[in-house]
Amino acid sequence: MAWTKYQLFLAGLMLTTGSLNTLSAKWADMFSAKGCKDDPEHKFSHPFVQAVGMFLGELSCLAVFYLLLCHDRRSPEPKMNPGQSFNPLLFFPPAMCDMTATSIMYVALNMTSASSFQMLRGAVIIFTGLLSVAFLGRRLIPSQWLGIFITIVGLVIVGLADFFSGNRSSEHKLSDVITGDLLIILAQVIVSVQMVLEEKFVYKHDVHPLKAVGTEGFFGFIVLSLLLIPMYFIHVGGFSDNPRQVLEDALDAFCQIGHQPLILLALLGNTVSIAFFNFAGISVTKEISATTRMVLDSLRTLVIWAVSLALGWEVFHGLQVLGFLVLLIGAGLYNGLHRPLLERIPCCAGLVSTEEEISPGERERLLDAGRVQVADDS
């Protein structure tokens, strides 16, 4: 069945904004500008300020939800399901996981390439699968275990590509690249905890996805904005790249933006893109399928990589191609993308039926479990 123009628009919007989200964050990291007072020119290294901007983008999804709801209620036949009432504090624990993971990933993005950043986020499959078995009592089918194993192999290949390219990179030291890659994987452990918490305590309340993203964005924005105050006084030495060597110097960030307005453009690109990405992702799941959403999410890794190469942000490495393909196969197996192909082969159709352990509706929900990632994106 051919896609409608609206479905094509949603798919294009998701792919574009999803790619722009990571690329704009990396672009901001590449600027150098003067700070406050007589500080010399230095790199814009403010991961926690960037994370606040990301949560502002998620928070805007709450406004979009109420605008859509208001518009729908004015129509003669309202179709939008606002979901049942719930205690917003249910979202506080997963929002704190999201806040921690997002902040760690923005720190890591300062240390490694945008393409590796996006590829290594595929590690979330491993930890989500293991935690769902341990805490949700889920039984993974053989293809999901195989997908987890293949994903591990893909992560090793991407890590080796970073190791070899790090030796000849002028932008990032090898130690920074390795540290950044490890931080990204650590962040995926926290993201997987977030997903398990959401599925165990939140999804059963039938909350509209836009309202869920917006509520988590609200808590993340408020808490992290308040945490910027103590971060201004916490000295961390050489771990920080700002002149005062504190955990986060928000004032320095604003001064640098004043001296180099393009930084503000990059930050706004990050904030706006995460809002549209969440909206487009939820709409793709609704209008097309969650499987299509997963494929588009994988394709944005390819777009980010291609744009980074075209702009000269990183050098081509053949191992990254292999790593990307292996990660794609692992994600496809874990999410069941092999099933439609096997069902068309008469001799393999029986394998699909014997492997079935969860209902189609549950698989659809599992495929949609990555809706809050920044960049995913989180």
Tab-separated table of C-alpha atoms in Angstrom:
chain	number	residue	atom	x	y	z
A	1	MET	CA	0.000	0.000	0.000
A	2	ALA	CA	1.450	3.346	-1.095
A	3	TRP	CA	2.068	6.059	1.466
A	4	THR	CA	-0.043	9.195	1.410
A	5	LYS	CA	1.560	12.629	1.075
A	6	TYR	CA	0.945	13.216	4.787
A	7	GLN	CA	2.707	9.957	5.714
A	8	LEU	CA	5.660	10.864	3.510
A	9	PHE	CA	5.776	14.277	5.158
A	10	LEU	CA	5.825	12.716	8.647
A	11	ALA	CA	8.570	10.252	7.691
A	12	GLY	CA	10.657	13.044	6.173
A	13	LEU	CA	10.055	15.277	9.200
A	14	MET	CA	11.137	12.543	11.611
A	15	LEU	CA	14.273	11.721	9.620
A	16	THR	CA	15.228	15.401	9.190
A	17	THR	CA	14.591	16.587	12.744
A	18	GLY	CA	16.093	13.435	14.265
A	19	SER	CA	19.309	13.993	12.327
A	20	LEU	CA	19.308	17.738	12.997
A	21	ASN	CA	19.032	17.105	16.730
A	22	THR	CA	22.421	15.392	17.001
A	23	LEU	CA	24.104	17.504	14.310
A	24	SER	CA	23.065	20.823	15.896
A	25	ALA	CA	24.326	19.677	19.311
A	26	LYS	CA	27.674	18.696	17.766
A	27	TRP	CA	27.805	21.975	15.828
A	28	ALA	CA	27.450	23.930	19.066
A	29	ASP	CA	30.338	21.932	20.572
A	30	MET	CA	32.628	22.938	17.703
A	31	PHE	CA	32.396	26.706	18.312
A	32	SER	CA	34.975	28.735	20.209
A	33	ALA	CA	34.262	32.169	21.651
A	34	LYS	CA	35.317	34.562	24.383
A	35	GLY	CA	33.716	34.168	27.798
A	36	CYS	CA	32.849	36.658	30.514
A	37	LYS	CA	35.167	39.481	31.589
A	38	ASP	CA	38.650	38.962	30.129
A	39	ASP	CA	38.436	35.209	29.553
A	40	PRO	CA	40.308	34.190	26.391
A	41	GLU	CA	38.570	32.422	23.519
A	42	HIS	CA	37.741	28.805	24.389
A	43	LYS	CA	35.544	25.941	23.231
A	44	PHE	CA	31.821	26.009	23.901
A	45	SER	CA	31.673	23.074	26.309
A	46	HIS	CA	28.417	23.317	28.250
A	47	PRO	CA	26.669	19.912	28.148
A	48	PHE	CA	24.279	20.650	31.011
A	49	VAL	CA	23.103	23.915	29.444
A	50	GLN	CA	22.499	21.969	26.230
A	51	ALA	CA	20.544	19.351	28.190
A	52	VAL	CA	18.323	22.103	29.648
A	53	GLY	CA	17.582	23.222	26.075
A	54	MET	CA	16.703	19.657	25.111
A	55	PHE	CA	14.242	19.379	28.012
A	56	LEU	CA	12.728	22.704	26.962
A	57	GLY	CA	12.050	21.071	23.595
A	58	GLU	CA	10.407	18.096	25.314
A	59	LEU	CA	8.391	20.449	27.526
A	60	SER	CA	6.994	22.141	24.418
A	61	CYS	CA	5.367	18.799	23.523
A	62	LEU	CA	3.029	19.455	26.452
A	63	ALA	CA	1.906	22.704	24.820
A	64	VAL	CA	1.442	20.885	21.494
A	65	PHE	CA	-0.679	18.245	23.250
A	66	TYR	CA	-3.079	20.813	24.733
A	67	LEU	CA	-3.266	22.753	21.452
A	68	LEU	CA	-4.182	19.576	19.559
A	69	LEU	CA	-6.673	18.607	22.265
A	70	CYS	CA	-8.303	22.059	22.169
A	71	HIS	CA	-8.536	21.947	18.370
A	72	ASP	CA	-9.980	18.425	18.451
A	73	ARG	CA	-12.665	19.320	20.995
A	74	ARG	CA	-13.870	22.150	18.769
A	75	SER	CA	-14.568	19.736	15.934
A	76	PRO	CA	-18.076	18.222	15.560
A	77	GLU	CA	-16.743	14.696	16.178
A	78	PRO	CA	-13.705	14.694	18.516
A	79	LYS	CA	-11.349	11.809	17.727
A	80	MET	CA	-8.365	12.459	19.980
A	81	ASN	CA	-8.060	10.284	23.071
A	82	PRO	CA	-6.533	12.451	25.832
A	83	GLY	CA	-5.900	9.394	28.009
A	84	GLN	CA	-6.978	8.867	31.576
A	85	SER	CA	-6.056	11.131	34.486
A	86	PHE	CA	-2.881	10.210	36.377
A	87	ASN	CA	-0.522	11.443	39.060
A	88	PRO	CA	2.181	13.483	37.257
A	89	LEU	CA	4.727	12.442	39.911
A	90	LEU	CA	4.707	8.985	38.305
A	91	PHE	CA	6.914	10.564	35.653
A	92	PHE	CA	9.440	11.960	38.100
A	93	PRO	CA	11.670	8.817	38.418
A	94	PRO	CA	11.888	8.193	34.644
A	95	ALA	CA	12.409	11.943	34.090
A	96	MET	CA	15.398	11.859	36.458
A	97	CYS	CA	16.796	8.894	34.516
A	98	ASP	CA	16.262	10.846	31.296
A	99	MET	CA	17.965	13.913	32.794
A	100	THR	CA	20.996	11.926	33.972
A	101	ALA	CA	21.388	9.964	30.736
A	102	THR	CA	20.954	13.053	28.532
A	103	SER	CA	23.523	15.043	30.507
A	104	ILE	CA	26.045	12.187	30.301
A	105	MET	CA	25.481	11.858	26.556
A	106	TYR	CA	26.046	15.583	25.953
A	107	VAL	CA	29.306	15.318	27.924
A	108	ALA	CA	30.263	12.351	25.728
A	109	LEU	CA	29.375	14.200	22.518
A	110	ASN	CA	32.149	16.674	23.356
A	111	MET	CA	34.621	13.777	23.310
A	112	THR	CA	33.654	11.680	20.292
A	113	SER	CA	32.177	11.993	16.804
A	114	ALA	CA	28.500	12.546	16.059
A	115	SER	CA	28.213	9.302	14.051
A	116	SER	CA	29.754	7.153	16.791
A	117	PHE	CA	27.550	8.920	19.325
A	118	GLN	CA	24.466	7.902	17.345
A	119	MET	CA	25.625	4.355	16.617
A	120	LEU	CA	26.634	3.536	20.188
A	121	ARG	CA	23.188	4.535	21.408
A	122	GLY	CA	22.108	1.223	19.894
A	123	ALA	CA	23.450	-0.368	23.083
A	124	VAL	CA	20.120	0.460	24.717
A	125	ILE	CA	18.717	-2.741	23.158
A	126	ILE	CA	21.076	-4.892	25.230
A	127	PHE	CA	20.270	-3.376	28.604
A	128	THR	CA	16.544	-2.918	27.933
A	129	GLY	CA	16.255	-6.576	26.964
A	130	LEU	CA	18.128	-7.819	30.036
A	131	LEU	CA	16.286	-5.527	32.466
A	132	SER	CA	12.895	-6.437	30.988
A	133	VAL	CA	13.673	-10.101	31.683
A	134	ALA	CA	14.860	-9.371	35.224
A	135	PHE	CA	12.239	-6.852	36.359
A	136	LEU	CA	9.245	-7.196	34.018
A	137	GLY	CA	9.272	-10.975	33.791
A	138	ARG	CA	9.411	-10.845	30.014
A	139	ARG	CA	10.523	-13.870	28.057
A	140	LEU	CA	12.720	-12.933	25.099
A	141	ILE	CA	12.371	-15.031	21.971
A	142	PRO	CA	15.472	-16.543	20.258
A	143	SER	CA	15.668	-13.845	17.571
A	144	GLN	CA	15.788	-11.157	20.290
A	145	TRP	CA	18.673	-12.895	22.064
A	146	LEU	CA	20.434	-13.179	18.701
A	147	GLY	CA	19.750	-9.469	18.088
A	148	ILE	CA	21.336	-8.610	21.452
A	149	PHE	CA	24.437	-10.699	20.645
A	150	ILE	CA	24.807	-9.135	17.186
A	151	THR	CA	24.386	-5.660	18.709
A	152	ILE	CA	27.264	-6.384	21.102
A	153	VAL	CA	29.431	-7.394	18.122
A	154	GLY	CA	28.440	-4.177	16.318
A	155	LEU	CA	29.371	-2.058	19.341
A	156	VAL	CA	32.792	-3.710	19.491
A	157	ILE	CA	33.348	-2.948	15.794
A	158	VAL	CA	32.324	0.716	16.210
A	159	GLY	CA	34.593	0.949	19.265
A	160	LEU	CA	37.524	-0.432	17.245
A	161	ALA	CA	36.786	2.080	14.472
A	162	ASP	CA	36.936	4.887	17.037
A	163	PHE	CA	40.170	3.482	18.471
A	164	PHE	CA	41.912	3.470	15.104
A	165	SER	CA	40.478	6.805	13.938
A	166	GLY	CA	41.274	8.358	17.346
A	167	ASN	CA	44.963	7.764	16.728
A	168	ARG	CA	44.897	10.038	13.704
A	169	SER	CA	42.246	12.549	14.796
A	170	SER	CA	43.309	16.121	15.395
A	171	GLU	CA	40.059	17.134	17.097
A	172	HIS	CA	39.763	14.453	19.791
A	173	LYS	CA	42.502	12.709	21.772
A	174	LEU	CA	42.313	8.916	21.850
A	175	SER	CA	41.708	8.920	25.613
A	176	ASP	CA	38.798	11.357	25.153
A	177	VAL	CA	37.265	9.219	22.389
A	178	ILE	CA	37.415	6.052	24.515
A	179	THR	CA	36.015	7.888	27.555
A	180	GLY	CA	33.242	9.393	25.443
A	181	ASP	CA	32.262	6.019	23.987
A	182	LEU	CA	32.132	4.443	27.452
A	183	LEU	CA	30.010	7.321	28.758
A	184	ILE	CA	27.513	6.825	25.909
A	185	ILE	CA	27.173	3.133	26.769
A	186	LEU	CA	26.796	4.012	30.466
A	187	ALA	CA	24.027	6.436	29.515
A	188	GLN	CA	22.210	3.634	27.684
A	189	VAL	CA	22.103	1.621	30.919
A	190	ILE	CA	20.277	4.550	32.533
A	191	VAL	CA	17.983	4.942	29.498
A	192	SER	CA	17.050	1.257	29.752
A	193	VAL	CA	16.175	1.764	33.438
A	194	GLN	CA	13.989	4.681	32.333
A	195	MET	CA	12.177	2.479	29.800
A	196	VAL	CA	11.547	-0.282	32.347
A	197	LEU	CA	10.201	2.250	34.859
A	198	GLU	CA	7.911	3.743	32.216
A	199	GLU	CA	6.567	0.370	31.161
A	200	LYS	CA	6.050	-0.881	34.719
A	201	PHE	CA	4.464	2.203	36.269
A	202	VAL	CA	3.415	4.619	33.504
A	203	TYR	CA	2.119	2.853	30.377
A	204	LYS	CA	-0.674	1.080	32.256
A	205	HIS	CA	-2.306	4.487	32.821
A	206	ASP	CA	-2.980	5.049	29.106
A	207	VAL	CA	-1.164	8.390	28.949
A	208	HIS	CA	-1.033	10.184	25.598
A	209	PRO	CA	2.592	9.982	24.274
A	210	LEU	CA	2.895	13.749	23.745
A	211	LYS	CA	1.668	14.363	27.294
A	212	ALA	CA	4.138	11.767	28.598
A	213	VAL	CA	7.103	13.355	26.787
A	214	GLY	CA	6.015	16.844	27.868
A	215	THR	CA	5.588	15.865	31.522
A	216	GLU	CA	9.043	14.280	31.651
A	217	GLY	CA	10.405	17.376	29.908
A	218	PHE	CA	8.780	19.573	32.567
A	219	PHE	CA	10.450	17.724	35.445
A	220	GLY	CA	13.784	17.511	33.632
A	221	PHE	CA	13.768	21.212	32.751
A	222	ILE	CA	12.889	22.390	36.285
A	223	VAL	CA	15.290	20.090	38.154
A	224	LEU	CA	18.270	20.548	35.829
A	225	SER	CA	17.775	24.336	35.691
A	226	LEU	CA	17.933	24.421	39.501
A	227	LEU	CA	20.981	22.140	39.521
A	228	LEU	CA	22.866	24.639	37.349
A	229	ILE	CA	23.180	26.820	40.479
A	230	PRO	CA	25.238	24.383	42.620
A	231	MET	CA	27.106	23.209	39.486
A	232	TYR	CA	28.417	26.779	39.150
A	233	PHE	CA	30.350	26.331	42.428
A	234	ILE	CA	31.501	22.686	42.131
A	235	HIS	CA	35.146	22.585	41.031
A	236	VAL	CA	36.096	19.520	38.979
A	237	GLY	CA	39.559	20.503	37.778
A	238	GLY	CA	40.672	19.288	34.373
A	239	PHE	CA	37.435	17.364	33.769
A	240	SER	CA	35.803	20.652	32.763
A	241	ASP	CA	36.759	22.741	29.729
A	242	ASN	CA	35.388	26.057	31.023
A	243	PRO	CA	37.830	28.688	32.395
A	244	ARG	CA	36.672	28.369	36.028
A	245	GLN	CA	36.925	24.547	35.826
A	246	VAL	CA	33.544	24.049	37.489
A	247	LEU	CA	31.001	21.345	36.652
A	248	GLU	CA	28.911	23.820	34.627
A	249	ASP	CA	29.329	27.551	34.154
A	250	ALA	CA	26.002	28.746	32.751
A	251	LEU	CA	27.099	32.407	32.860
A	252	ASP	CA	30.100	31.573	30.692
A	253	ALA	CA	27.743	29.842	28.248
A	254	PHE	CA	25.574	32.974	27.942
A	255	CYS	CA	28.663	35.185	27.516
A	256	GLN	CA	29.963	32.942	24.741
A	257	ILE	CA	26.553	33.049	23.033
A	258	GLY	CA	26.730	36.856	23.215
A	259	HIS	CA	30.122	36.855	21.496
A	260	GLN	CA	29.140	34.185	18.943
A	261	PRO	CA	25.402	34.313	18.104
A	262	LEU	CA	25.667	31.217	15.869
A	263	ILE	CA	25.907	29.150	19.074
A	264	LEU	CA	22.379	30.300	19.907
A	265	LEU	CA	21.237	29.152	16.451
A	266	ALA	CA	22.732	25.709	17.101
A	267	LEU	CA	21.074	25.478	20.538
A	268	LEU	CA	17.710	26.573	19.129
A	269	GLY	CA	18.104	23.977	16.390
A	270	ASN	CA	18.585	21.344	19.071
A	271	THR	CA	15.574	22.516	21.109
A	272	VAL	CA	13.168	22.887	18.178
A	273	SER	CA	14.280	19.660	16.477
A	274	ILE	CA	13.706	17.516	19.584
A	275	ALA	CA	10.150	18.864	19.851
A	276	PHE	CA	9.333	18.152	16.203
A	277	PHE	CA	11.169	14.814	16.342
A	278	ASN	CA	9.007	13.587	19.236
A	279	PHE	CA	5.836	14.790	17.503
A	280	ALA	CA	6.842	13.229	14.172
A	281	GLY	CA	7.911	9.964	15.810
A	282	ILE	CA	4.607	9.568	17.657
A	283	SER	CA	2.682	10.473	14.493
A	284	VAL	CA	4.648	7.957	12.386
A	285	THR	CA	3.798	5.220	14.899
A	286	LYS	CA	0.129	6.191	14.725
A	287	GLU	CA	-0.215	6.833	10.969
A	288	ILE	CA	2.173	4.155	9.605
A	289	SER	CA	3.689	1.730	12.147
A	290	ALA	CA	6.186	1.516	14.990
A	291	THR	CA	8.330	-0.705	12.737
A	292	THR	CA	8.625	2.132	10.217
A	293	ARG	CA	9.615	4.430	13.075
A	294	MET	CA	12.421	2.076	14.071
A	295	VAL	CA	13.693	1.910	10.458
A	296	LEU	CA	13.653	5.719	10.154
A	297	ASP	CA	15.489	6.014	13.477
A	298	SER	CA	18.205	3.736	12.080
A	299	LEU	CA	18.364	5.728	8.848
A	300	ARG	CA	19.033	8.973	10.728
A	301	THR	CA	22.295	7.407	11.941
A	302	LEU	CA	23.279	7.099	8.285
A	303	VAL	CA	22.261	10.716	7.594
A	304	ILE	CA	24.262	12.010	10.580
A	305	TRP	CA	27.301	10.045	9.449
A	306	ALA	CA	27.033	11.235	5.826
A	307	VAL	CA	26.619	14.896	6.832
A	308	SER	CA	29.534	14.672	9.290
A	309	LEU	CA	31.770	13.283	6.533
A	310	ALA	CA	30.594	15.906	4.024
A	311	LEU	CA	31.311	18.754	6.474
A	312	GLY	CA	34.735	17.334	7.336
A	313	TRP	CA	33.824	16.789	10.993
A	314	GLU	CA	35.267	13.275	10.878
A	315	VAL	CA	37.251	10.993	8.591
A	316	PHE	CA	35.886	7.953	6.797
A	317	HIS	CA	36.672	4.579	8.350
A	318	GLY	CA	35.594	1.304	6.760
A	319	LEU	CA	35.041	-0.347	10.133
A	320	GLN	CA	32.281	2.152	10.861
A	321	VAL	CA	30.390	0.943	7.778
A	322	LEU	CA	30.636	-2.634	9.009
A	323	GLY	CA	29.713	-1.607	12.551
A	324	PHE	CA	26.648	0.320	11.355
A	325	LEU	CA	25.412	-2.630	9.266
A	326	VAL	CA	25.917	-5.095	12.122
A	327	LEU	CA	24.077	-2.783	14.555
A	328	LEU	CA	21.259	-2.408	12.010
A	329	ILE	CA	20.897	-6.194	11.740
A	330	GLY	CA	20.941	-6.555	15.534
A	331	ALA	CA	18.245	-3.901	16.002
A	332	GLY	CA	16.159	-5.416	13.216
A	333	LEU	CA	16.269	-8.891	14.755
A	334	TYR	CA	15.479	-7.614	18.244
A	335	ASN	CA	12.486	-5.613	16.989
A	336	GLY	CA	11.161	-8.389	14.748
A	337	LEU	CA	11.767	-6.781	11.355
A	338	HIS	CA	12.828	-10.191	9.982
A	339	ARG	CA	9.333	-11.639	10.494
A	340	PRO	CA	7.591	-10.155	7.415
A	341	LEU	CA	10.476	-11.425	5.255
A	342	LEU	CA	10.384	-14.939	6.716
A	343	GLU	CA	6.600	-15.138	6.398
A	344	ARG	CA	6.922	-14.738	2.622
A	345	ILE	CA	9.208	-17.781	2.429
A	346	PRO	CA	7.073	-20.967	2.657
A	347	CYS	CA	9.785	-23.076	4.269
A	348	CYS	CA	10.428	-20.438	6.967
A	349	ALA	CA	6.850	-19.503	7.846
A	350	GLY	CA	6.732	-22.209	10.514
A	351	LEU	CA	9.777	-20.729	12.255
A	352	VAL	CA	7.951	-17.438	12.734
A	353	SER	CA	4.888	-19.047	14.307
A	354	THR	CA	6.912	-21.194	16.718
A	355	GLU	CA	8.988	-18.190	17.757
A	356	GLU	CA	5.893	-16.105	18.620
A	357	GLU	CA	5.831	-15.351	22.351
A	358	ILE	CA	4.214	-11.932	22.593
A	359	SER	CA	1.110	-10.453	21.031
A	360	PRO	CA	1.333	-8.066	18.052
A	361	GLY	CA	-0.043	-5.275	20.237
A	362	GLU	CA	2.647	-5.796	22.845
A	363	ARG	CA	5.374	-5.880	20.181
A	364	GLU	CA	4.025	-2.607	18.783
A	365	ARG	CA	4.317	-1.054	22.225
A	366	LEU	CA	7.842	-2.401	22.692
A	367	LEU	CA	8.909	-0.974	19.352
A	368	ASP	CA	7.538	2.377	20.486
A	369	ALA	CA	9.404	2.195	23.819
A	370	GLY	CA	12.210	4.417	22.515
A	371	ARG	CA	10.013	7.497	22.089
A	372	VAL	CA	11.808	9.583	24.737
A	373	GLN	CA	15.397	8.911	23.614
A	374	VAL	CA	17.428	12.206	22.794
A	375	ALA	CA	19.149	12.254	21.464
A	376	ASP	CA	17.470	9.731	22.758
A	377	ASP	CA	18.375	11.848	21.421
A	378	SER	CA	17.868	11.896	24.445
